[in-house]
JSON list of C-alpha atoms in Angstrom, two decimals:
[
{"chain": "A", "resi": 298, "resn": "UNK", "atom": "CA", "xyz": [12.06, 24.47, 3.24]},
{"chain": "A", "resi": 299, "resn": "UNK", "atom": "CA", "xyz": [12.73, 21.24, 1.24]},
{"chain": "A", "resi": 300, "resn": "UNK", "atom": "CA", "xyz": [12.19, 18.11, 2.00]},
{"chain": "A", "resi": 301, "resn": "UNK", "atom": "CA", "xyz": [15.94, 15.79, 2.08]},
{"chain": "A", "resi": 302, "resn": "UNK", "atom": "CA", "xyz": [16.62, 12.09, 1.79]},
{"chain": "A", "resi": 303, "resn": "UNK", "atom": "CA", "xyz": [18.23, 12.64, 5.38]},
{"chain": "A", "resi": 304, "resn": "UNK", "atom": "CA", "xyz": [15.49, 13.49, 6.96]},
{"chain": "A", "resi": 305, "resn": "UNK", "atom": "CA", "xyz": [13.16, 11.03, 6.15]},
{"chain": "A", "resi": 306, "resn": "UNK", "atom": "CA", "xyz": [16.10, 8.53, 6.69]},
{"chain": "A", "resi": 307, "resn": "UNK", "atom": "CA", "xyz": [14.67, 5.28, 8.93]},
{"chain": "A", "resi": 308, "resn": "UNK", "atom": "CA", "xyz": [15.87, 3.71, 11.81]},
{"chain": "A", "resi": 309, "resn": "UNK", "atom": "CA", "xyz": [17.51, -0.25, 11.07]},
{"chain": "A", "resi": 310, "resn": "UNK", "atom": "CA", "xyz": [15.32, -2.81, 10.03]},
{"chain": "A", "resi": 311, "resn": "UNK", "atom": "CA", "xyz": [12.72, -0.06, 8.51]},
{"chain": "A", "resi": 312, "resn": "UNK", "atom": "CA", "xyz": [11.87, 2.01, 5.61]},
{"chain": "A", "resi": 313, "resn": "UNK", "atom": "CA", "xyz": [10.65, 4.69, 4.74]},
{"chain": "A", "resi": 314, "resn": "UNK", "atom": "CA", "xyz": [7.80, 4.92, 2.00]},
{"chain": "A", "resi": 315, "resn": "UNK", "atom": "CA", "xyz": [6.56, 7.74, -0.43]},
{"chain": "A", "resi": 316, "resn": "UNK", "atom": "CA", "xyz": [3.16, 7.22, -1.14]},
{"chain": "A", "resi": 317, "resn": "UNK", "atom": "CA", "xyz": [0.10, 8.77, -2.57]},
{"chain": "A", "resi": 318, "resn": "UNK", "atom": "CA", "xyz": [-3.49, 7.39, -1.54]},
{"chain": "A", "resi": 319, "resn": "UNK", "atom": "CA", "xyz": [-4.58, 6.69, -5.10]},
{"chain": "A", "resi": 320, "resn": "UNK", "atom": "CA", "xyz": [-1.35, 4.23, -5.94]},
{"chain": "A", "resi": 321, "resn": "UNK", "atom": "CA", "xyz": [-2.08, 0.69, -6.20]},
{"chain": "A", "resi": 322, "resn": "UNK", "atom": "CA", "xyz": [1.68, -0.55, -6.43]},
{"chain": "A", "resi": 323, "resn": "UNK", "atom": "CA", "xyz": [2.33, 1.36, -3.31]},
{"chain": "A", "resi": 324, "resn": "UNK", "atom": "CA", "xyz": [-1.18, -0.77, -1.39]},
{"chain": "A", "resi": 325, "resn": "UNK", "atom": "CA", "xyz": [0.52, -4.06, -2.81]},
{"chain": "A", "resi": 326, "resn": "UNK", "atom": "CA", "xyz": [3.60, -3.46, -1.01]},
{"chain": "A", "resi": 327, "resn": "UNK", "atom": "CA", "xyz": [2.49, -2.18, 2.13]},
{"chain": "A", "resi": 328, "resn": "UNK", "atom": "CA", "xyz": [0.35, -5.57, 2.29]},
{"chain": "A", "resi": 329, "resn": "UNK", "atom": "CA", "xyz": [3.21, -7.04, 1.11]},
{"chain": "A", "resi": 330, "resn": "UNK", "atom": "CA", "xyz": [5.27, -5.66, 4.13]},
{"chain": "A", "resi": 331, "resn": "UNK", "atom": "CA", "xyz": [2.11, -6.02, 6.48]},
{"chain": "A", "resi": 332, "resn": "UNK", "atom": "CA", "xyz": [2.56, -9.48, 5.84]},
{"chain": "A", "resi": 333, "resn": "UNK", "atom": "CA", "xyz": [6.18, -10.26, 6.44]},
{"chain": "A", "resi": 334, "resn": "UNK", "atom": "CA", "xyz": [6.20, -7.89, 9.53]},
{"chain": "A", "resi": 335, "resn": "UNK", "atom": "CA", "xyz": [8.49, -5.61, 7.95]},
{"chain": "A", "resi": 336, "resn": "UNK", "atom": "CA", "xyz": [8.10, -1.81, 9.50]},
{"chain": "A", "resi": 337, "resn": "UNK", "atom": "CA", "xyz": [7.87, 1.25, 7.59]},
{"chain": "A", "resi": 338, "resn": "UNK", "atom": "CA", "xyz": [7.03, 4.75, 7.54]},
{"chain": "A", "resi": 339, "resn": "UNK", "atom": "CA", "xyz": [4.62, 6.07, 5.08]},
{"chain": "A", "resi": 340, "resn": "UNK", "atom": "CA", "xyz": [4.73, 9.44, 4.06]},
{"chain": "A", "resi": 341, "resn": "UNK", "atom": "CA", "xyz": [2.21, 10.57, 1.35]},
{"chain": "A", "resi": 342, "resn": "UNK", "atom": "CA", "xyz": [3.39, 12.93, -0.74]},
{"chain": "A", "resi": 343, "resn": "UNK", "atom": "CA", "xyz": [0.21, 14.76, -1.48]},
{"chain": "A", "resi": 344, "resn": "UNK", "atom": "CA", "xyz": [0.33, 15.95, 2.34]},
{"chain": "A", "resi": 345, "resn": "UNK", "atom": "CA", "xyz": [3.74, 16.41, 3.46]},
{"chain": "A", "resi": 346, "resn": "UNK", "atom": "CA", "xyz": [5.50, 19.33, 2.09]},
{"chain": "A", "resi": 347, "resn": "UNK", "atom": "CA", "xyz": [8.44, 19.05, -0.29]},
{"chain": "A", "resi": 348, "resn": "UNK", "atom": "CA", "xyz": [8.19, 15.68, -0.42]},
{"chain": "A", "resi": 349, "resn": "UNK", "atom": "CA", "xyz": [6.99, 15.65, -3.47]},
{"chain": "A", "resi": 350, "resn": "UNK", "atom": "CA", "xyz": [9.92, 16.94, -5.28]},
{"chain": "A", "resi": 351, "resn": "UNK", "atom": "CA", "xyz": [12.06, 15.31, -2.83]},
{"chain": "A", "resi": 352, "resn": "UNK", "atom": "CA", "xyz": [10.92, 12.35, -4.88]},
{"chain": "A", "resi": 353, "resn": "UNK", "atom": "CA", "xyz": [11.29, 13.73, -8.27]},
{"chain": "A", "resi": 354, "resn": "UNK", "atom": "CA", "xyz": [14.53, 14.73, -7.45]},
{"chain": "A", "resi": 355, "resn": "UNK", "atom": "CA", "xyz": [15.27, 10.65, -6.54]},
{"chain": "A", "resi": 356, "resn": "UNK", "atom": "CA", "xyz": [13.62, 9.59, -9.45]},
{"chain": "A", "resi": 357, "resn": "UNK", "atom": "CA", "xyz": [15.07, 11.95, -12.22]},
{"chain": "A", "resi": 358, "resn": "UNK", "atom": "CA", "xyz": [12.24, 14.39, -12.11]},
{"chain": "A", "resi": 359, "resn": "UNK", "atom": "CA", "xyz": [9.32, 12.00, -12.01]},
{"chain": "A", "resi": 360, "resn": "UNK", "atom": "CA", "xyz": [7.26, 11.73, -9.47]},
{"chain": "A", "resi": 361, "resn": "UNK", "atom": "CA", "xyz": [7.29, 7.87, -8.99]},
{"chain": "A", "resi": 362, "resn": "UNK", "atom": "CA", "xyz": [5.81, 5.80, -6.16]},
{"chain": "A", "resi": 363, "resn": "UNK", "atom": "CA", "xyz": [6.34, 4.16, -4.04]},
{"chain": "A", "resi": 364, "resn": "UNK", "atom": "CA", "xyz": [10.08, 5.51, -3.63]},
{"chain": "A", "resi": 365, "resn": "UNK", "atom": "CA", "xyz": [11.46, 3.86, -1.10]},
{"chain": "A", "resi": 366, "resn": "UNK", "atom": "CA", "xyz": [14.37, 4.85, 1.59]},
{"chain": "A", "resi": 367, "resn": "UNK", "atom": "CA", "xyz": [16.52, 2.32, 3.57]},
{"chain": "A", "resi": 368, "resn": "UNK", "atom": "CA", "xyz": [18.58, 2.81, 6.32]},
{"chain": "A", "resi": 369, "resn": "UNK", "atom": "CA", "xyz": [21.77, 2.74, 4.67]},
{"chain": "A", "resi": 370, "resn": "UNK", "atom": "CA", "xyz": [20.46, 6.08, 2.55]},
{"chain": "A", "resi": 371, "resn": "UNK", "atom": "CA", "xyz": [20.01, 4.77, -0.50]},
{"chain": "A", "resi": 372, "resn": "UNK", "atom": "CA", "xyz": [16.81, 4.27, -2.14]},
{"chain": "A", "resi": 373, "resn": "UNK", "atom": "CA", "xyz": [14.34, 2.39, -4.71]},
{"chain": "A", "resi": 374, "resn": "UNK", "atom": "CA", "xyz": [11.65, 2.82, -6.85]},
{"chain": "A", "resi": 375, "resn": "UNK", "atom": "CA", "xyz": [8.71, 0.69, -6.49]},
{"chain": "A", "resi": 376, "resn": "UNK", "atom": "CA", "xyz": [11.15, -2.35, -5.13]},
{"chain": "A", "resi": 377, "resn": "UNK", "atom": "CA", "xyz": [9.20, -5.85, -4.36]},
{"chain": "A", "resi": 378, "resn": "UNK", "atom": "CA", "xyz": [8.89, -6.70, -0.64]},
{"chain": "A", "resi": 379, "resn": "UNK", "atom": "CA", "xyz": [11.72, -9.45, -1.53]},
{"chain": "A", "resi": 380, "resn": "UNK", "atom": "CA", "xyz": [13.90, -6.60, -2.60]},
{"chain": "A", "resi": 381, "resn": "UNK", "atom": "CA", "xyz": [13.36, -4.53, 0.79]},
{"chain": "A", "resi": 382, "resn": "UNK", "atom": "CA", "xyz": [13.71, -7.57, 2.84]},
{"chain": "A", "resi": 383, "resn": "UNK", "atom": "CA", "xyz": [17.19, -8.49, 1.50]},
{"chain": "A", "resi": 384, "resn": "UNK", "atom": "CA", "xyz": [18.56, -5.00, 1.48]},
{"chain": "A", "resi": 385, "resn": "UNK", "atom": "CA", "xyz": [17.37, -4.88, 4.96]},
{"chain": "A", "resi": 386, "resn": "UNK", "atom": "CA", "xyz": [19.25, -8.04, 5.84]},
{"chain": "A", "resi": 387, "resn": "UNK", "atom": "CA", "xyz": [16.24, -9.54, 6.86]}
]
């Protein structure tokens, strides 16, 4: 079954993050996010089925992390933690 943006769709005032254990960009903004007590779901998409493609298919076929989802749907690749907190309204 594959994975959909509307599934992995977060709850106001969170995100959702597609990660992999190796990327450094996606460690900067989790401490990034850490810091400025923003909340967020990490999903790594090594372990969780379709998610993989689920962010090719967001990024134009690559595989890009961190991909981030907001609440509103819509999504961004490898945003800065200034980006997520203003399209969070934060």
């Amino acid at each position: 079954m594959a994975a959909t943006a509307e599934a992995f769709t977060p709850d106001a005032g969170s995100i959702t993050m597609f990660s992999t254990t190796w990327c450094g960009y996606c460690r900067r903004l989790k401490s990034q996010l850490d810091a400025a007590g923003i909340g967020y779901n990490e999903v790594n998409i090594e372990n969780v089925d379709g998610t993989a493609e689920l962010v090719a298919e967001i990024n134009g076929g690559n595989q890009t992390v961190p991909t981030v989802i907001f609440p509103d749907g819509s999504s961004a690749t490898n945003p800065s933690a200034a980006e997520v907190k203003a399209r969070l309204g934060l």
